[in-house]
mmCIF file of C-alpha atoms and ligand atoms in Angstrom:
data_model
loop_
_atom_site.group_PDB
_atom_site.id
_atom_site.type_symbol
_atom_site.label_atom_id
_atom_site.label_comp_id
_atom_site.label_asym_id
_atom_site.label_seq_id
_atom_site.Cartn_x
_atom_site.Cartn_y
_atom_site.Cartn_z
ATOM 1 C CA UNK A 1 -8.277 3.593 12.642
ATOM 2 C CA UNK A 2 -7.521 0.924 10.094
ATOM 3 C CA UNK A 3 -5.368 -1.917 11.453
ATOM 4 C CA UNK A 4 -2.989 -3.385 8.954
ATOM 5 C CA UNK A 5 -1.114 -6.511 9.832
ATOM 6 C CA UNK A 6 1.876 -7.995 8.010
ATOM 7 C CA UNK A 7 1.819 -11.784 8.296
ATOM 8 C CA UNK A 8 3.827 -14.647 6.805
ATOM 9 C CA UNK A 9 5.278 -17.513 8.802
ATOM 10 C CA UNK A 10 8.138 -17.672 6.261
ATOM 11 C CA UNK A 11 11.097 -15.924 7.746
ATOM 12 C CA UNK A 12 12.645 -13.189 5.624
ATOM 13 C CA UNK A 13 9.594 -12.671 3.424
ATOM 14 C CA UNK A 14 9.762 -8.911 3.821
ATOM 15 C CA UNK A 15 7.189 -8.248 6.596
ATOM 16 C CA UNK A 16 9.264 -5.868 8.696
ATOM 17 C CA UNK A 17 10.649 -3.963 5.712
ATOM 18 C CA UNK A 18 7.218 -3.527 4.010
ATOM 19 C CA UNK A 19 5.616 -2.573 7.295
ATOM 20 C CA UNK A 20 8.109 0.159 7.945
ATOM 21 C CA UNK A 21 7.849 1.456 4.317
ATOM 22 C CA UNK A 22 4.131 1.723 4.609
ATOM 23 C CA UNK A 23 4.166 3.206 8.156
ATOM 24 C CA UNK A 24 6.646 5.986 7.141
ATOM 25 C CA UNK A 25 4.671 6.830 3.955
ATOM 26 C CA UNK A 26 1.368 7.040 5.779
ATOM 27 C CA UNK A 27 3.070 9.087 8.530
ATOM 28 C CA UNK A 28 3.679 11.845 5.963
ATOM 29 C CA UNK A 29 0.003 12.786 6.413
ATOM 30 C CA UNK A 30 -1.382 11.013 9.521
ATOM 31 C CA UNK A 31 -0.287 9.631 12.900
ATOM 32 C CA UNK A 32 0.697 6.033 12.750
ATOM 33 C CA UNK A 33 1.576 3.442 15.342
ATOM 34 C CA UNK A 34 3.634 0.371 14.421
ATOM 35 C CA UNK A 35 3.427 -2.495 16.886
ATOM 36 C CA UNK A 36 6.662 -4.328 16.685
ATOM 37 C CA UNK A 37 5.802 -8.082 17.352
ATOM 38 C CA UNK A 38 8.851 -9.396 15.550
ATOM 39 C CA UNK A 39 10.785 -11.150 18.394
ATOM 40 C CA UNK A 40 14.051 -9.670 17.217
ATOM 41 C CA UNK A 41 12.447 -6.172 17.541
ATOM 42 C CA UNK A 42 14.036 -4.623 14.457
ATOM 43 C CA UNK A 43 11.596 -1.747 14.403
ATOM 44 C CA UNK A 44 12.230 -0.936 18.005
ATOM 45 C CA UNK A 45 15.991 -0.806 17.143
ATOM 46 C CA UNK A 46 15.225 1.361 14.088
ATOM 47 C CA UNK A 47 13.299 3.799 16.198
ATOM 48 C CA UNK A 48 16.439 4.546 18.201
ATOM 49 C CA UNK A 49 18.187 5.780 15.006
ATOM 50 C CA UNK A 50 17.934 9.356 13.841
ATOM 51 C CA UNK A 51 15.148 10.904 11.629
ATOM 52 C CA UNK A 52 12.201 8.864 12.887
ATOM 53 C CA UNK A 53 9.091 10.612 11.440
ATOM 54 C CA UNK A 54 7.361 12.675 14.166
ATOM 55 C CA UNK A 55 4.001 11.117 13.346
ATOM 56 C CA UNK A 56 5.212 7.532 13.896
ATOM 57 C CA UNK A 57 5.080 5.787 17.248
ATOM 58 C CA UNK A 58 6.739 2.361 17.684
ATOM 59 C CA UNK A 59 5.372 0.093 20.434
ATOM 60 C CA UNK A 60 7.321 -2.975 21.386
ATOM 61 C CA UNK A 61 5.011 -5.892 21.838
ATOM 62 C CA UNK A 62 5.437 -7.674 25.207
ATOM 63 C CA UNK A 63 3.763 -11.013 24.582
ATOM 64 C CA UNK A 64 0.749 -12.726 23.168
ATOM 65 C CA UNK A 65 -1.028 -11.760 26.378
ATOM 66 C CA UNK A 66 -0.697 -8.073 25.659
ATOM 67 C CA UNK A 67 -1.099 -7.830 21.833
ATOM 68 C CA UNK A 68 -4.835 -7.302 21.883
ATOM 69 C CA UNK A 69 -4.554 -4.471 24.435
ATOM 70 C CA UNK A 70 -1.703 -2.937 22.521
ATOM 71 C CA UNK A 71 -3.758 -2.904 19.295
ATOM 72 C CA UNK A 72 -6.863 -1.506 21.023
ATOM 73 C CA UNK A 73 -4.921 1.320 22.619
ATOM 74 C CA UNK A 74 -3.124 2.230 19.471
ATOM 75 C CA UNK A 75 -6.354 2.125 17.444
ATOM 76 C CA UNK A 76 -8.092 4.444 19.954
ATOM 77 C CA UNK A 77 -5.154 6.929 19.553
ATOM 78 C CA UNK A 78 -4.023 6.958 15.956
ATOM 79 C CA UNK A 79 -5.634 6.934 12.515
ATOM 80 C CA UNK A 80 -3.426 3.986 11.316
ATOM 81 C CA UNK A 81 -2.130 0.943 13.222
ATOM 82 C CA UNK A 82 0.436 -1.393 11.561
ATOM 83 C CA UNK A 83 1.380 -4.697 13.143
ATOM 84 C CA UNK A 84 4.618 -6.371 12.197
ATOM 85 C CA UNK A 85 4.323 -10.080 13.138
ATOM 86 C CA UNK A 86 6.873 -12.736 13.916
ATOM 87 C CA UNK A 87 7.936 -15.305 11.304
ATOM 88 C CA UNK A 88 6.053 -18.243 12.791
ATOM 89 C CA UNK A 89 2.353 -19.053 13.054
ATOM 90 C CA UNK A 90 1.252 -18.596 16.697
ATOM 91 C CA UNK A 91 -1.580 -17.508 18.932
ATOM 92 C CA UNK A 92 -0.138 -14.008 18.793
ATOM 93 C CA UNK A 93 -0.490 -14.087 15.000
ATOM 94 C CA UNK A 94 -4.072 -15.191 15.195
ATOM 95 C CA UNK A 95 -4.955 -12.482 17.809
ATOM 96 C CA UNK A 96 -3.441 -9.787 15.557
ATOM 97 C CA UNK A 97 -5.149 -11.101 12.350
ATOM 98 C CA UNK A 98 -8.519 -11.205 14.213
ATOM 99 C CA UNK A 99 -8.321 -7.465 14.800
ATOM 100 C CA UNK A 100 -7.201 -6.527 11.301
ATOM 101 C CA UNK A 101 -8.944 -4.436 8.671
ATOM 102 C CA UNK A 102 -6.359 -5.720 6.134
ATOM 103 C CA UNK A 103 -3.820 -8.511 6.338
ATOM 104 C CA UNK A 104 -0.929 -8.125 3.908
ATOM 105 C CA UNK A 105 0.992 -11.250 3.104
ATOM 106 C CA UNK A 106 4.432 -10.345 1.870
ATOM 107 C CA UNK A 107 6.264 -12.960 -0.232
ATOM 108 C CA UNK A 108 9.203 -13.275 -2.497
ATOM 109 C CA UNK A 109 8.587 -14.766 -5.979
ATOM 110 C CA UNK A 110 9.810 -18.153 -4.832
ATOM 111 C CA UNK A 111 8.044 -21.525 -4.455
ATOM 112 C CA UNK A 112 8.774 -21.864 -0.677
ATOM 113 C CA UNK A 113 7.343 -18.433 -0.092
ATOM 114 C CA UNK A 114 4.245 -19.336 -2.188
ATOM 115 C CA UNK A 115 3.623 -22.434 -0.036
ATOM 116 C CA UNK A 116 3.975 -20.435 3.114
ATOM 117 C CA UNK A 117 1.678 -17.701 1.786
ATOM 118 C CA UNK A 118 -1.046 -20.323 1.082
ATOM 119 C CA UNK A 119 -0.750 -21.467 4.727
ATOM 120 C CA UNK A 120 -1.187 -17.910 5.874
ATOM 121 C CA UNK A 121 -4.372 -17.624 3.691
ATOM 122 C CA UNK A 122 -5.663 -20.818 5.289
ATOM 123 C CA UNK A 123 -4.899 -19.456 8.714
ATOM 124 C CA UNK A 124 -6.807 -16.245 7.953
ATOM 125 C CA UNK A 125 -9.850 -18.295 6.842
ATOM 126 C CA UNK A 126 -9.695 -20.189 10.208
ATOM 127 C CA UNK A 127 -9.436 -16.809 12.038
ATOM 128 C CA UNK A 128 -12.388 -15.542 10.039
ATOM 129 C CA UNK A 129 -14.457 -18.503 11.195
ATOM 130 C CA UNK A 130 -13.331 -17.920 14.805
ATOM 131 C CA UNK A 131 -14.470 -14.312 14.714
ATOM 132 C CA UNK A 132 -17.367 -14.712 12.295
ATOM 133 C CA UNK A 133 -16.413 -11.791 9.995
ATOM 134 C CA UNK A 134 -14.581 -11.236 6.727
ATOM 135 C CA UNK A 135 -11.023 -10.278 7.189
ATOM 136 C CA UNK A 136 -9.695 -8.609 3.994
ATOM 137 C CA UNK A 137 -6.283 -9.885 2.868
ATOM 138 C CA UNK A 138 -3.898 -9.414 -0.012
ATOM 139 C CA UNK A 139 -0.697 -10.862 -1.295
ATOM 140 C CA UNK A 140 2.254 -8.452 -1.601
ATOM 141 C CA UNK A 141 5.166 -9.440 -3.754
ATOM 142 C CA UNK A 142 8.502 -8.205 -2.146
ATOM 143 C CA UNK A 143 12.187 -8.130 -2.916
ATOM 144 C CA UNK A 144 11.276 -8.394 -6.639
ATOM 145 C CA UNK A 145 13.663 -7.423 -9.409
ATOM 146 C CA UNK A 146 12.663 -4.045 -10.835
ATOM 147 C CA UNK A 147 14.225 -4.919 -14.283
ATOM 148 C CA UNK A 148 14.228 -8.434 -15.671
ATOM 149 C CA UNK A 149 12.527 -11.354 -13.728
ATOM 150 C CA UNK A 150 13.679 -14.865 -13.749
ATOM 151 C CA UNK A 151 11.448 -17.522 -15.246
ATOM 152 C CA UNK A 152 10.618 -18.906 -11.760
ATOM 153 C CA UNK A 153 9.714 -15.444 -10.498
ATOM 154 C CA UNK A 154 7.389 -14.922 -13.420
ATOM 155 C CA UNK A 155 5.793 -18.388 -12.956
ATOM 156 C CA UNK A 156 5.230 -17.927 -9.175
ATOM 157 C CA UNK A 157 3.898 -14.354 -9.638
ATOM 158 C CA UNK A 158 1.445 -15.482 -12.436
ATOM 159 C CA UNK A 159 0.061 -18.290 -10.325
ATOM 160 C CA UNK A 160 -1.071 -15.777 -7.729
ATOM 161 C CA UNK A 161 -2.091 -12.949 -10.062
ATOM 162 C CA UNK A 162 -4.217 -15.366 -12.096
ATOM 163 C CA UNK A 163 -6.016 -16.733 -8.956
ATOM 164 C CA UNK A 164 -9.298 -14.955 -8.622
ATOM 165 C CA UNK A 165 -9.637 -16.122 -4.986
ATOM 166 C CA UNK A 166 -6.826 -13.829 -3.830
ATOM 167 C CA UNK A 167 -6.311 -10.151 -4.099
ATOM 168 C CA UNK A 168 -2.724 -9.551 -5.174
ATOM 169 C CA UNK A 169 -1.369 -5.979 -5.002
ATOM 170 C CA UNK A 170 -0.401 -4.605 -8.450
ATOM 171 C CA UNK A 171 2.437 -2.809 -6.695
ATOM 172 C CA UNK A 172 5.417 -4.906 -5.856
ATOM 173 C CA UNK A 173 8.093 -3.860 -3.330
ATOM 174 C CA UNK A 174 11.217 -4.137 -5.315
ATOM 175 C CA UNK A 175 14.579 -5.184 -3.972
ATOM 176 C CA UNK A 176 16.230 -1.812 -3.409
ATOM 177 C CA UNK A 177 19.204 -0.422 -1.635
ATOM 178 C CA UNK A 178 17.064 2.288 -0.093
ATOM 179 C CA UNK A 179 14.813 -0.241 1.536
ATOM 180 C CA UNK A 180 17.701 -1.897 3.383
ATOM 181 C CA UNK A 181 19.432 1.394 4.078
ATOM 182 C CA UNK A 182 16.816 2.837 6.356
ATOM 183 C CA UNK A 183 17.513 0.030 8.842
ATOM 184 C CA UNK A 184 21.162 0.914 8.877
ATOM 185 C CA UNK A 185 20.972 4.775 8.961
ATOM 186 C CA UNK A 186 17.483 5.348 10.270
ATOM 187 C CA UNK A 187 14.639 7.581 9.024
ATOM 188 C CA UNK A 188 12.387 6.962 5.968
ATOM 189 C CA UNK A 189 13.202 6.609 2.336
ATOM 190 C CA UNK A 190 12.485 10.355 1.983
ATOM 191 C CA UNK A 191 15.238 11.282 4.466
ATOM 192 C CA UNK A 192 17.980 9.316 2.791
ATOM 193 C CA UNK A 193 20.767 11.120 1.103
ATOM 194 C CA UNK A 194 20.416 10.614 -2.735
ATOM 195 C CA UNK A 195 24.227 10.754 -3.048
ATOM 196 C CA UNK A 196 24.587 7.755 -0.787
ATOM 197 C CA UNK A 197 21.733 5.483 -2.030
ATOM 198 C CA UNK A 198 21.157 4.125 -5.535
ATOM 199 C CA UNK A 199 18.098 5.215 -7.430
ATOM 200 C CA UNK A 200 16.303 6.969 -4.611
ATOM 201 C CA UNK A 201 13.675 8.453 -6.900
ATOM 202 C CA UNK A 202 12.441 4.982 -8.005
ATOM 203 C CA UNK A 203 12.356 3.853 -4.387
ATOM 204 C CA UNK A 204 10.239 6.865 -3.407
ATOM 205 C CA UNK A 205 7.825 6.264 -6.327
ATOM 206 C CA UNK A 206 7.673 2.565 -5.187
ATOM 207 C CA UNK A 207 6.519 3.361 -1.607
ATOM 208 C CA UNK A 208 4.169 6.053 -2.797
ATOM 209 C CA UNK A 209 2.388 3.636 -5.150
ATOM 210 C CA UNK A 210 2.322 0.903 -2.393
ATOM 211 C CA UNK A 211 0.672 3.245 0.195
ATOM 212 C CA UNK A 212 -1.824 4.591 -2.390
ATOM 213 C CA UNK A 213 -2.910 1.043 -3.341
ATOM 214 C CA UNK A 214 -3.272 0.074 0.265
ATOM 215 C CA UNK A 215 -5.458 3.105 0.888
ATOM 216 C CA UNK A 216 -7.594 2.095 -2.131
ATOM 217 C CA UNK A 217 -8.065 -1.334 -0.767
ATOM 218 C CA UNK A 218 -9.053 -0.136 2.632
ATOM 219 C CA UNK A 219 -11.500 2.242 1.086
ATOM 220 C CA UNK A 220 -13.064 -0.411 -1.145
ATOM 221 C CA UNK A 221 -13.330 -3.019 1.620
ATOM 222 C CA UNK A 222 -14.869 -0.382 3.984
ATOM 223 C CA UNK A 223 -17.408 0.462 1.262
ATOM 224 C CA UNK A 224 -18.260 -3.230 0.852
ATOM 225 C CA UNK A 225 -18.739 -3.566 4.637
ATOM 226 C CA UNK A 226 -21.272 -0.672 4.505
ATOM 227 C CA UNK A 227 -23.078 -2.307 1.617
ATOM 228 C CA UNK A 228 -23.506 -5.374 3.608
ATOM 229 C CA UNK A 229 -24.598 -3.650 6.798
HETATM 230 N N1 ATP B 301 12.481 -4.663 -0.662
HETATM 231 C C1 ATP B 301 13.653 -4.893 -0.106
HETATM 232 N N2 ATP B 301 14.735 -4.452 -0.692
HETATM 233 C C2 ATP B 301 15.971 -4.744 -0.133
HETATM 234 N N3 ATP B 301 16.259 -5.540 0.917
HETATM 235 C C3 ATP B 301 15.058 -6.095 1.504
HETATM 236 C C4 ATP B 301 13.795 -5.810 1.044
HETATM 237 N N4 ATP B 301 12.933 -6.468 1.843
HETATM 238 C C5 ATP B 301 13.584 -7.139 2.702
HETATM 239 N N5 ATP B 301 14.930 -6.938 2.552
HETATM 240 C C6 ATP B 301 16.002 -7.491 3.385
HETATM 241 O O1 ATP B 301 15.745 -8.970 3.491
HETATM 242 C C7 ATP B 301 15.897 -9.304 4.860
HETATM 243 C C8 ATP B 301 14.568 -9.885 5.457
HETATM 244 O O2 ATP B 301 13.599 -8.805 5.343
HETATM 245 P P1 ATP B 301 12.621 -8.581 6.570
HETATM 246 O O3 ATP B 301 13.308 -8.464 7.884
HETATM 247 O O4 ATP B 301 11.794 -7.363 6.133
HETATM 248 O O5 ATP B 301 11.702 -9.886 6.534
HETATM 249 P P2 ATP B 301 10.727 -10.464 7.583
HETATM 250 O O6 ATP B 301 9.623 -11.208 6.897
HETATM 251 O O7 ATP B 301 10.299 -9.403 8.589
HETATM 252 O O8 ATP B 301 11.709 -11.504 8.314
HETATM 253 P P3 ATP B 301 11.367 -12.296 9.787
HETATM 254 O O9 ATP B 301 10.466 -13.322 9.452
HETATM 255 O O10 ATP B 301 12.778 -12.776 10.208
HETATM 256 O O11 ATP B 301 10.799 -11.233 10.692
HETATM 257 C C9 ATP B 301 16.434 -8.064 5.663
HETATM 258 O O12 ATP B 301 17.843 -8.124 5.680
HETATM 259 C C10 ATP B 301 16.000 -6.924 4.780
HETATM 260 O O13 ATP B 301 16.856 -5.771 4.927
HETATM 261 MG MG1 MG B 302 10.440 -9.378 10.623
#
């Protein structure tokens, strides 16, 4: 029942897209609930489109008053719970983080995103103090260029990857036609028509690597918790 939360108060950092990619990939094998706590409810809208994976349930968050109950109910029912948060820091954000087995902080390779990501890390540390437990978290670079990166992108990425205080996922979510297309036509990357989307194979490999790395992190943090216990 791992609970994986996507948090970054910077709007447009890739939370909703990355949350859906992970949810659909995990849903190939296990039941998954996504809690849609983005106030624009993009995942609730996506769920009305065709080809939603059978294993995937989308719950629309009502308010900060209900988020803890929604997470608890989903975790009791399904092996994976994913929470897509709003693009502002709030009490709802802290509530969701407090329940998480892993917080993923999506960010673009840009300075403004970097500053926002650091704020999220500080917020997670405050939440850890409040609940008196470690909350694993990791940076996830999103919307990155699959080919040649700009000098700024390389600089921002290196600052995070060289920082031993953070875990940064090796896998990046590239900027890809397929990852925007699922919000327009519905379904998962795997149900897209290769004739209508550029480079679908690379997109499939990207989400596959992403989910595999998340599973690895969940396994290693679970093992660490057992060591401590
Ligand atoms: N990897 C990607 N490839 C292509 N387009 C992407 C990718 N990630 C995000 N986008 C596009 O960028 C925009 C913002 O992404 P998204 O909605 O995932 O960010 P967010 O962090 O959830 O934003 P908000 O804070 O407003 O909730 C969307 O139009 C989305 O389609
Ligand atoms: Mg969003």
